[in-house]
mmCIF file of C-alpha atoms in Angstrom:
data_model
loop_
_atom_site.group_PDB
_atom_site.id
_atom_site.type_symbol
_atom_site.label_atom_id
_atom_site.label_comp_id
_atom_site.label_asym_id
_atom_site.label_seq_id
_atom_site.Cartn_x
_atom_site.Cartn_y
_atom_site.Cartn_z
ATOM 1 C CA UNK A 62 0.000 0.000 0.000
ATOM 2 C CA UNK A 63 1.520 3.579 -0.672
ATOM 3 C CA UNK A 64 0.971 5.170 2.305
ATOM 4 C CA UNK A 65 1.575 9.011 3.399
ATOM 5 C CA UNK A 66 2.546 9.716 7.023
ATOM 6 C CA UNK A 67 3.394 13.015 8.020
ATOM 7 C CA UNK A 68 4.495 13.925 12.097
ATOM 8 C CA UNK A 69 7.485 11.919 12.988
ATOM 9 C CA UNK A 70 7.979 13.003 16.090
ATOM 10 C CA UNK A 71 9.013 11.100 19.422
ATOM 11 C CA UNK A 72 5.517 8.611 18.738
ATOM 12 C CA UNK A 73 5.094 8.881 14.929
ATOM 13 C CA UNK A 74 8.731 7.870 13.987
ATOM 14 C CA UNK A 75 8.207 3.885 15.387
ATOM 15 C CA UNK A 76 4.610 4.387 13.872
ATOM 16 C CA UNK A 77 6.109 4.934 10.981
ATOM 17 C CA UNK A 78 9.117 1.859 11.174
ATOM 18 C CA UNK A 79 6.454 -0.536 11.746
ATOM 19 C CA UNK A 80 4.935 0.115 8.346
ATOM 20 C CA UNK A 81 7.921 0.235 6.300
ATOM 21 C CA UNK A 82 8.663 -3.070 8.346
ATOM 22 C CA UNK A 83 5.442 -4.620 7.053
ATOM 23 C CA UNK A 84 6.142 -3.793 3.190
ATOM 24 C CA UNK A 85 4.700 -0.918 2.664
ATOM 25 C CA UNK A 86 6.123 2.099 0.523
ATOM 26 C CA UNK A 87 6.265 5.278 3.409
ATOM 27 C CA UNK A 88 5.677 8.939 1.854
ATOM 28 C CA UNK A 89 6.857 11.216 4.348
ATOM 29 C CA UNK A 90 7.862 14.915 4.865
ATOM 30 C CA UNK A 91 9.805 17.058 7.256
ATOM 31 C CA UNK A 92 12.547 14.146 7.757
ATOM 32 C CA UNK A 93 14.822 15.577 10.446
ATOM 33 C CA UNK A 94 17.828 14.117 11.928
ATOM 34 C CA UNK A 95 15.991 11.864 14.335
ATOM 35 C CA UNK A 96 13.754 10.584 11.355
ATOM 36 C CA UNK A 97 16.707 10.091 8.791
ATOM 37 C CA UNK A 98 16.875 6.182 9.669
ATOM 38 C CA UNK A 99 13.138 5.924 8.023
ATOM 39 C CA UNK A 100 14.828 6.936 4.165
ATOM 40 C CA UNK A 101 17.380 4.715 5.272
ATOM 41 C CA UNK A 102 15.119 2.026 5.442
ATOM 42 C CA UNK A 103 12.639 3.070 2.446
ATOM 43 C CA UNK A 104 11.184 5.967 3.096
ATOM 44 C CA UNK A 105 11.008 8.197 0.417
ATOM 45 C CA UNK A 106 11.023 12.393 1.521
ATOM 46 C CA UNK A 107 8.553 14.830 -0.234
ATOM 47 C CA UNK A 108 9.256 18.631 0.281
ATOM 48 C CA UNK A 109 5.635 19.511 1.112
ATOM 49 C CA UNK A 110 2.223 18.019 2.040
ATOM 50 C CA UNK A 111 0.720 18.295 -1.275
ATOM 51 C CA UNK A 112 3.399 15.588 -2.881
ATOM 52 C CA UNK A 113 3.030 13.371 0.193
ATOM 53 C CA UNK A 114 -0.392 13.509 -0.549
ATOM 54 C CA UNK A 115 -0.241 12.876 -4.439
ATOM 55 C CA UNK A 116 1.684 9.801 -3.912
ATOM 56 C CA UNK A 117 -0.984 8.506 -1.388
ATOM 57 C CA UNK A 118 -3.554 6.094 -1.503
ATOM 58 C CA UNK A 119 -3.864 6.503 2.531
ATOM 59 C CA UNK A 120 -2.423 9.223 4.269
ATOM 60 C CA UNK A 121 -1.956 9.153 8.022
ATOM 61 C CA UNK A 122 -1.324 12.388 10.436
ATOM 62 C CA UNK A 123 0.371 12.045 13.653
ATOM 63 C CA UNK A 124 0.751 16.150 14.904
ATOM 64 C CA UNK A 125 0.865 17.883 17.999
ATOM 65 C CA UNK A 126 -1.871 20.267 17.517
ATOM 66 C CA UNK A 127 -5.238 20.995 16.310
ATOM 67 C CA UNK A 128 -3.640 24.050 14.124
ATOM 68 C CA UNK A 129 -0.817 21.596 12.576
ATOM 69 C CA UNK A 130 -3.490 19.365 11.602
ATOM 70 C CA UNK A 131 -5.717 22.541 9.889
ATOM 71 C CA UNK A 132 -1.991 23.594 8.501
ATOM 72 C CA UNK A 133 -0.946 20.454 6.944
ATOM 73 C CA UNK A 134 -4.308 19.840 4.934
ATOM 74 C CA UNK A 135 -5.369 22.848 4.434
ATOM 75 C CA UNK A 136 -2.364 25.270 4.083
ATOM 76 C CA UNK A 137 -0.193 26.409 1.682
ATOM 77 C CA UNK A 138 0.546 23.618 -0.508
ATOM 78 C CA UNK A 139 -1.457 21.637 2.007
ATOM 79 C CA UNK A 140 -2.124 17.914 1.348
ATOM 80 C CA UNK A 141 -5.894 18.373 0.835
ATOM 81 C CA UNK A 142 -5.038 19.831 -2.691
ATOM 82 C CA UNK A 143 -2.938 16.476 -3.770
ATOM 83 C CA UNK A 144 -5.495 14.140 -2.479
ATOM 84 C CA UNK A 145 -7.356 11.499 -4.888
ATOM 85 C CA UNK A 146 -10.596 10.716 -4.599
ATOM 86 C CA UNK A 147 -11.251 7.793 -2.762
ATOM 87 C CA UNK A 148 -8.214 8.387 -0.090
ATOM 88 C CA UNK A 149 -8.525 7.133 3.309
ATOM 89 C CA UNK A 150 -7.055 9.705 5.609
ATOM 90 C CA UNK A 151 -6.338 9.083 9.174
ATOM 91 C CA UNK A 152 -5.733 11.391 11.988
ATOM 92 C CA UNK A 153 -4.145 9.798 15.006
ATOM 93 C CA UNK A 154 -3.412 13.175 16.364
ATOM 94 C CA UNK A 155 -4.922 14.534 19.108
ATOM 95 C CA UNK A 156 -6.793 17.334 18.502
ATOM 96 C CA UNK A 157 -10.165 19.143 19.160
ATOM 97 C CA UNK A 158 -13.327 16.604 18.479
ATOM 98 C CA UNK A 159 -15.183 19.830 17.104
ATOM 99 C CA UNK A 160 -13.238 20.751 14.586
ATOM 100 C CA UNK A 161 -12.063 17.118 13.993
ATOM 101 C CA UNK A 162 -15.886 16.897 12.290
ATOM 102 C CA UNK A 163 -15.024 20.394 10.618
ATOM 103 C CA UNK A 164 -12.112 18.836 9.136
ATOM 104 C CA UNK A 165 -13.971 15.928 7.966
ATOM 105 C CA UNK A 166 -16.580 17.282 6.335
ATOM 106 C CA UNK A 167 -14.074 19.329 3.945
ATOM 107 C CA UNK A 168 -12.548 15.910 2.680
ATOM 108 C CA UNK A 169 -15.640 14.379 2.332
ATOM 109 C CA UNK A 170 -16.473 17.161 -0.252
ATOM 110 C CA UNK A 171 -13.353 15.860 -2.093
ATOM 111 C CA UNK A 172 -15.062 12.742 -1.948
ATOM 112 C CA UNK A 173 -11.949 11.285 0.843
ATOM 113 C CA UNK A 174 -12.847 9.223 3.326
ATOM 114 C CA UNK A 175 -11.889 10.297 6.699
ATOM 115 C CA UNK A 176 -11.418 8.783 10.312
ATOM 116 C CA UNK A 177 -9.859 9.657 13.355
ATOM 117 C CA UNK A 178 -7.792 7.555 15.482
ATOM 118 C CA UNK A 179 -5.928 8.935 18.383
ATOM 119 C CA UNK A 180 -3.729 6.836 20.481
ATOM 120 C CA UNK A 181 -2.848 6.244 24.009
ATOM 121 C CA UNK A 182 0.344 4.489 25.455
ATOM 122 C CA UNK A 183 3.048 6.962 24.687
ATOM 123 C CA UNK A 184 6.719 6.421 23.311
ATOM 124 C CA UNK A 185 6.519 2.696 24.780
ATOM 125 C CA UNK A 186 3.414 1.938 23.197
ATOM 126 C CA UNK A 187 4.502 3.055 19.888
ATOM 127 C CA UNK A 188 8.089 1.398 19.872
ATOM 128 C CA UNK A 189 6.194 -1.843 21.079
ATOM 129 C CA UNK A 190 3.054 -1.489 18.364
ATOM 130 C CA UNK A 191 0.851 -1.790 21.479
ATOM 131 C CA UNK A 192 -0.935 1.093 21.386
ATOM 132 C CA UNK A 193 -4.385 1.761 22.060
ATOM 133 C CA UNK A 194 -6.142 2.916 18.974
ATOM 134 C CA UNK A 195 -9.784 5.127 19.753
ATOM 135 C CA UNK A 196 -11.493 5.658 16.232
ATOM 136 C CA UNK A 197 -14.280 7.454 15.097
ATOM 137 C CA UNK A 198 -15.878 7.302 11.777
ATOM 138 C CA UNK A 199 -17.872 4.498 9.407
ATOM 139 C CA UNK A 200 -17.762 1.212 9.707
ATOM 140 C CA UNK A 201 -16.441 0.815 6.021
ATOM 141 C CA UNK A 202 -13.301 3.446 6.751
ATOM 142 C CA UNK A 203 -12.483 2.011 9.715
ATOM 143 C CA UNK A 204 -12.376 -1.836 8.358
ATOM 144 C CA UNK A 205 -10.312 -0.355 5.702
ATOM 145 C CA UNK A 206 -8.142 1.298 8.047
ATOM 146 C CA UNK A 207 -8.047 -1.827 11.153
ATOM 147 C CA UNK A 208 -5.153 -3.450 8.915
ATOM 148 C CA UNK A 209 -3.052 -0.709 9.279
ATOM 149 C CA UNK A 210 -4.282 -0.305 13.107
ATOM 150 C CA UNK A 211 -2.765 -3.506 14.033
ATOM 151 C CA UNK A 212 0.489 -3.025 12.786
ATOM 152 C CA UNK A 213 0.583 0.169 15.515
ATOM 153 C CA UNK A 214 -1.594 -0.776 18.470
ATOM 154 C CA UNK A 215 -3.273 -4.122 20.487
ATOM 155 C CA UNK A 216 -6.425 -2.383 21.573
ATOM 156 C CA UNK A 217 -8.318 -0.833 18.674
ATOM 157 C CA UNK A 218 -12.056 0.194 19.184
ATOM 158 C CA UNK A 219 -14.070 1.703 16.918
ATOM 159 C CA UNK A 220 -16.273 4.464 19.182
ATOM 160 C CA UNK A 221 -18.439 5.601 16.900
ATOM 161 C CA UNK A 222 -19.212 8.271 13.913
ATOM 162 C CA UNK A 223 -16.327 10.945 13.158
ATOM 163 C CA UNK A 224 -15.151 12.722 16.358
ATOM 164 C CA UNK A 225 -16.045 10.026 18.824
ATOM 165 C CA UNK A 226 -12.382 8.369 18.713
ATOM 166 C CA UNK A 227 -11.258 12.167 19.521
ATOM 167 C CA UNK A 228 -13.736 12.403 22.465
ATOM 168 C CA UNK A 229 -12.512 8.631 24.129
ATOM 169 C CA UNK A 230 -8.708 10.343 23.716
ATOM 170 C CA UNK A 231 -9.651 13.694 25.560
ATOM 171 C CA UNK A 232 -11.478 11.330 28.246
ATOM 172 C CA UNK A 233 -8.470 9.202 28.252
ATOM 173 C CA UNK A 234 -6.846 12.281 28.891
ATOM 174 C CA UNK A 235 -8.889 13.964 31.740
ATOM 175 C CA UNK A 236 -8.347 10.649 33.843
ATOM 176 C CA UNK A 237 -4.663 10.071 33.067
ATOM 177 C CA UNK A 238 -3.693 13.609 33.968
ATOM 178 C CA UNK A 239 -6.173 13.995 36.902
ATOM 179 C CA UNK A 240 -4.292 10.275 38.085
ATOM 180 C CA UNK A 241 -0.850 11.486 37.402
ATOM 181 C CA UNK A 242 -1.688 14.820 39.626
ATOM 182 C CA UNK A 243 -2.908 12.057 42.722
ATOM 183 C CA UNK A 244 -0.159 9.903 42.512
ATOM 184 C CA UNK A 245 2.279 13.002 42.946
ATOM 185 C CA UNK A 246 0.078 14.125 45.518
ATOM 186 C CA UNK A 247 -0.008 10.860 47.856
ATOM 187 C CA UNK A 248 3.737 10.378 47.214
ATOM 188 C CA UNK A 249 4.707 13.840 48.136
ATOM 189 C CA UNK A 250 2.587 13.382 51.017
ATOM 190 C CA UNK A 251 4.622 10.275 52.504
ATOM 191 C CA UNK A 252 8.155 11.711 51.346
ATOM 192 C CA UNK A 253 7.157 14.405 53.987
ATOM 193 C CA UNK A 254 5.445 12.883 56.101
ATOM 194 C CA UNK A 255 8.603 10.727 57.059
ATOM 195 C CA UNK A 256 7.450 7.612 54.768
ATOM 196 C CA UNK A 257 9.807 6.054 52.114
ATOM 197 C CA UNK A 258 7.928 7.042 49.351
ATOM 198 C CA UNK A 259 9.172 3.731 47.142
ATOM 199 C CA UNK A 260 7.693 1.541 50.114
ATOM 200 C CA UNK A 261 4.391 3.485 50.091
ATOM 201 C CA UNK A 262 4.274 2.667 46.345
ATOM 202 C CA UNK A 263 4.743 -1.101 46.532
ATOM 203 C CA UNK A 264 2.057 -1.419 49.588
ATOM 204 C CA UNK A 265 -0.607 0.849 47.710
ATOM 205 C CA UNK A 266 0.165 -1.478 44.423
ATOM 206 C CA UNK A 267 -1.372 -4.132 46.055
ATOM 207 C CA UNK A 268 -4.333 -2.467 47.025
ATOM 208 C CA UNK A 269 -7.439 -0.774 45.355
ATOM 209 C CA UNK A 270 -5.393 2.455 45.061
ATOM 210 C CA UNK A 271 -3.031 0.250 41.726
ATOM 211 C CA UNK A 272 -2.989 1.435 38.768
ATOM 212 C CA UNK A 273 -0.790 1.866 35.795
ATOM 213 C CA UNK A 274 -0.278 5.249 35.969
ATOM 214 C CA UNK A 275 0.910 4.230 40.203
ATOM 215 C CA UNK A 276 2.994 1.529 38.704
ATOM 216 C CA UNK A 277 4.762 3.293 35.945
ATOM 217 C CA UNK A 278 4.636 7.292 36.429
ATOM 218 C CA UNK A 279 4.684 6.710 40.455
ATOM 219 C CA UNK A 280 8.650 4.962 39.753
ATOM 220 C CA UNK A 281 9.436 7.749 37.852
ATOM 221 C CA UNK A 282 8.526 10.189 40.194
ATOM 222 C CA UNK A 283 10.586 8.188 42.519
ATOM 223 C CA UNK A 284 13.668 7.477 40.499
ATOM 224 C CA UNK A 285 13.572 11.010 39.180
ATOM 225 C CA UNK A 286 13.412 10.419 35.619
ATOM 226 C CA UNK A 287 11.316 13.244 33.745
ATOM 227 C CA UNK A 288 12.499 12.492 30.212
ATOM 228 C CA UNK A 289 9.530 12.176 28.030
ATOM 229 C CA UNK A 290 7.477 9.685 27.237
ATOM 230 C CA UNK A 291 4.560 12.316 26.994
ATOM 231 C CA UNK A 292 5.382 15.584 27.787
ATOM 232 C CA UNK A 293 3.861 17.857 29.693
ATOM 233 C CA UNK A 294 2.852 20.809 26.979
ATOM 234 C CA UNK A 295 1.255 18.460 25.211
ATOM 235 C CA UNK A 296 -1.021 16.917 28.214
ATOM 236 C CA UNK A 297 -2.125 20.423 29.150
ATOM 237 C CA UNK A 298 -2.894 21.193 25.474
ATOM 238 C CA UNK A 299 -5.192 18.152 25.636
ATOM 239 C CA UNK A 300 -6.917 19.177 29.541
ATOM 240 C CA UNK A 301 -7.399 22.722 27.041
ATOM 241 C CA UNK A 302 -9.434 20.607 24.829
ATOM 242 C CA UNK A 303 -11.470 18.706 27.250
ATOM 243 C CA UNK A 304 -11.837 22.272 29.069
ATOM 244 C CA UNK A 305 -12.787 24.230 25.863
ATOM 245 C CA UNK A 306 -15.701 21.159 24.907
ATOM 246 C CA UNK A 307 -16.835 21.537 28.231
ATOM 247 C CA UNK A 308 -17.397 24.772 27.826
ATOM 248 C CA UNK A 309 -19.510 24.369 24.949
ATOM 249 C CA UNK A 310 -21.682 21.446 26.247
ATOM 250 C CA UNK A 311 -22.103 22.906 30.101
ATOM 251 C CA UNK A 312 -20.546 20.013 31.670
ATOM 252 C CA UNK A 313 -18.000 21.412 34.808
ATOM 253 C CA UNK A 314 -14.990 19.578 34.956
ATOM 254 C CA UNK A 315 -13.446 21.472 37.910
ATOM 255 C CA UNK A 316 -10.583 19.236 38.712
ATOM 256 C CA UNK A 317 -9.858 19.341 34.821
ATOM 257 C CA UNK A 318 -9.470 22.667 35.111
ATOM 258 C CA UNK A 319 -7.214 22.358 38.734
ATOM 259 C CA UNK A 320 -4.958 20.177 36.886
ATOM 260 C CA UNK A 321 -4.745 22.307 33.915
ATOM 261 C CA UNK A 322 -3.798 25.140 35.881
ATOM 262 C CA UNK A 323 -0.764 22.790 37.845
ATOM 263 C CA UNK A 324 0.634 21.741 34.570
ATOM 264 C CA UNK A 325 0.460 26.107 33.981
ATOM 265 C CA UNK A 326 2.329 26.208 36.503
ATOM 266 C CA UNK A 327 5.261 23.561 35.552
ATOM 267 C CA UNK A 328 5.499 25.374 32.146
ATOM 268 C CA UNK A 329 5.888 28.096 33.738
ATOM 269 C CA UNK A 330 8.201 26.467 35.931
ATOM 270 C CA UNK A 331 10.529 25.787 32.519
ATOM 271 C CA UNK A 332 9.219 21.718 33.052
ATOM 272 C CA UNK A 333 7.063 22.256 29.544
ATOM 273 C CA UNK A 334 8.844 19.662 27.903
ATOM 274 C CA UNK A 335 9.397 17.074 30.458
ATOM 275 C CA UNK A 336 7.285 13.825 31.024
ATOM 276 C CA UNK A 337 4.090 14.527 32.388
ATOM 277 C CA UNK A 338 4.943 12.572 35.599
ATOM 278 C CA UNK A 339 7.297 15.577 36.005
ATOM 279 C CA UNK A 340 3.997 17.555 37.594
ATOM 280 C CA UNK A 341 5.354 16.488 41.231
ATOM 281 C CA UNK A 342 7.804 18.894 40.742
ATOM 282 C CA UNK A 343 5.327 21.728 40.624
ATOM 283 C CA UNK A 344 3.707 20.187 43.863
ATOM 284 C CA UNK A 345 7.238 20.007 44.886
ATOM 285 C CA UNK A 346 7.557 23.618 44.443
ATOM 286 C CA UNK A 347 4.394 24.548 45.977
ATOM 287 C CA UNK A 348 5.093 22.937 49.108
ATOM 288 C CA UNK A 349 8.824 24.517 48.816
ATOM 289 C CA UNK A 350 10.026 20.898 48.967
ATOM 290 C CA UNK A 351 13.500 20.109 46.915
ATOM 291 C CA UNK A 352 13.837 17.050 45.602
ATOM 292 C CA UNK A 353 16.465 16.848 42.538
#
């Protein structure tokens, strides 16, 4: 299958590997250091969207942003223009649910078909192809698209219509980063109350209070390791989104909005671009506690 990808960043660049590793010829653009191995291994490098696009018979998006996404198809020799009819595109960023049906009602005027499939499970995940894979859109673009899915991820669900698989990622969202904020907050809690916050860990693991986000982003927080994985920007860019929905369906997500305003704080706190298990830090510095 020729294939577009464009976004080969920290996730989309093993997205990408496990294609070419399946036999299928990779159209990509913006190849960067970091990304040079793909052309080394078949890729083959376009200079804009629009020839990425012309060379696809499905193109896939993985993009920080909501604007990127709007960019890429729809700007300056933006890949909408070099689209055939008929293509399957795929969005596996994460972006706004709204305009994710904005954005596929314009390619199904050039008679594209459109879903979108954001993913949970971070860097891991995506070196591993065992990400989780939320999709919204038909039935008949999403069996078209479910090969492709499991050559990236292990738990693919289709939601619903066009927007849905964006809604399940800004859920997925709300409770990872509303987890991450409790786990910081219960481990800070036993470093000062005189607890070894490792041993607190390993007893609440075995209780009700597990969880993934405990087991994984609770060791980091302990071993002190803040490299991303998932970084923070891009978690409170995603609380914006759930926040900014909310808004327009009066539903109050207050602690949302609390843990929004903590990871604020850490990019204000220059921790923008670490993992988003780096937020005890900006507990840390609320409770004028140094750790590092």
């Amino acid at each position: 299958m020729k294939i577009g990808f464009i976004g080969l960043g920290v996730m989309g660049r093993p997205m990408a590997e496990h294609l070419i590793n399946a036999g299928h010829d990779l159209f990509v653009h913006r190849v960067k250091d970091a990304s040079q191995y793909l052309v080394t291994a078949g890729a083959k490098a376009m200079q804009t969207p629009y020839e990425v696009a012309q060379n696809a018979d499905v193109l896939i998006l993985m993009l920080p942003d909501t604007p990127d996404v709007e960019d890429v198809l729809f700007g300056e020799e933006g890949a909408a223009n070099g689209l055939k009819p008929g293509t399957l595109v795929i969005d596996m960023s994460s972006i706004s649910p709204l305009v994710t049906k904005e954005i596929a009602a314009r390619l199904e005027q050039a008679t594209c078909e459109f879903v979108d499939a954001p993913v949970s499970g971070g860097e891991v995940g995506a070196k591993n192809a065992s990400l989780t894979i939320m999709v919204g859109g038909s039935v008949a673009a999403f069996e078209r698209a479910l090969p492709l899915f499991n050559l990236m991820g292990k738990s693919i669900t289709h939601v619903g219509g066009v927007g849905d698989g964006q809604t399940a990622k800004v859920a997925n969202q709300i409770i990872v980063g509303l987890t991450i904020e409790a786990v910081a907050e219960a481990l800070l809690f036993a470093r000062q109350a005189g607890a070894d916050p490792a041993k607190v860990r390993a007893a609440l693991m075995g209780g009700f209070a597990g969880s993934r986000i405990l087991e994984l982003h609770g060791q980091r927080m302990i071993e002190r390791t803040f490299e991303p994985g998932f970084r923070i920007r891009l978690h409170r860019k995603d609380l914006a989104l759930a926040l900014d929905a909310a808004k327009r369906i009066s539903v109050a997500l207050p602690n949302t909005a609390a843990t929004a305003q903590l990871m604020n704080s850490a990019i204000a706190l220059g921790d923008g671009e670490k993992d988003h298990s780096g937020l005890t830090r900006t507990l840390e510095a609320y409770s004028g506690v140094v750790v590092d």
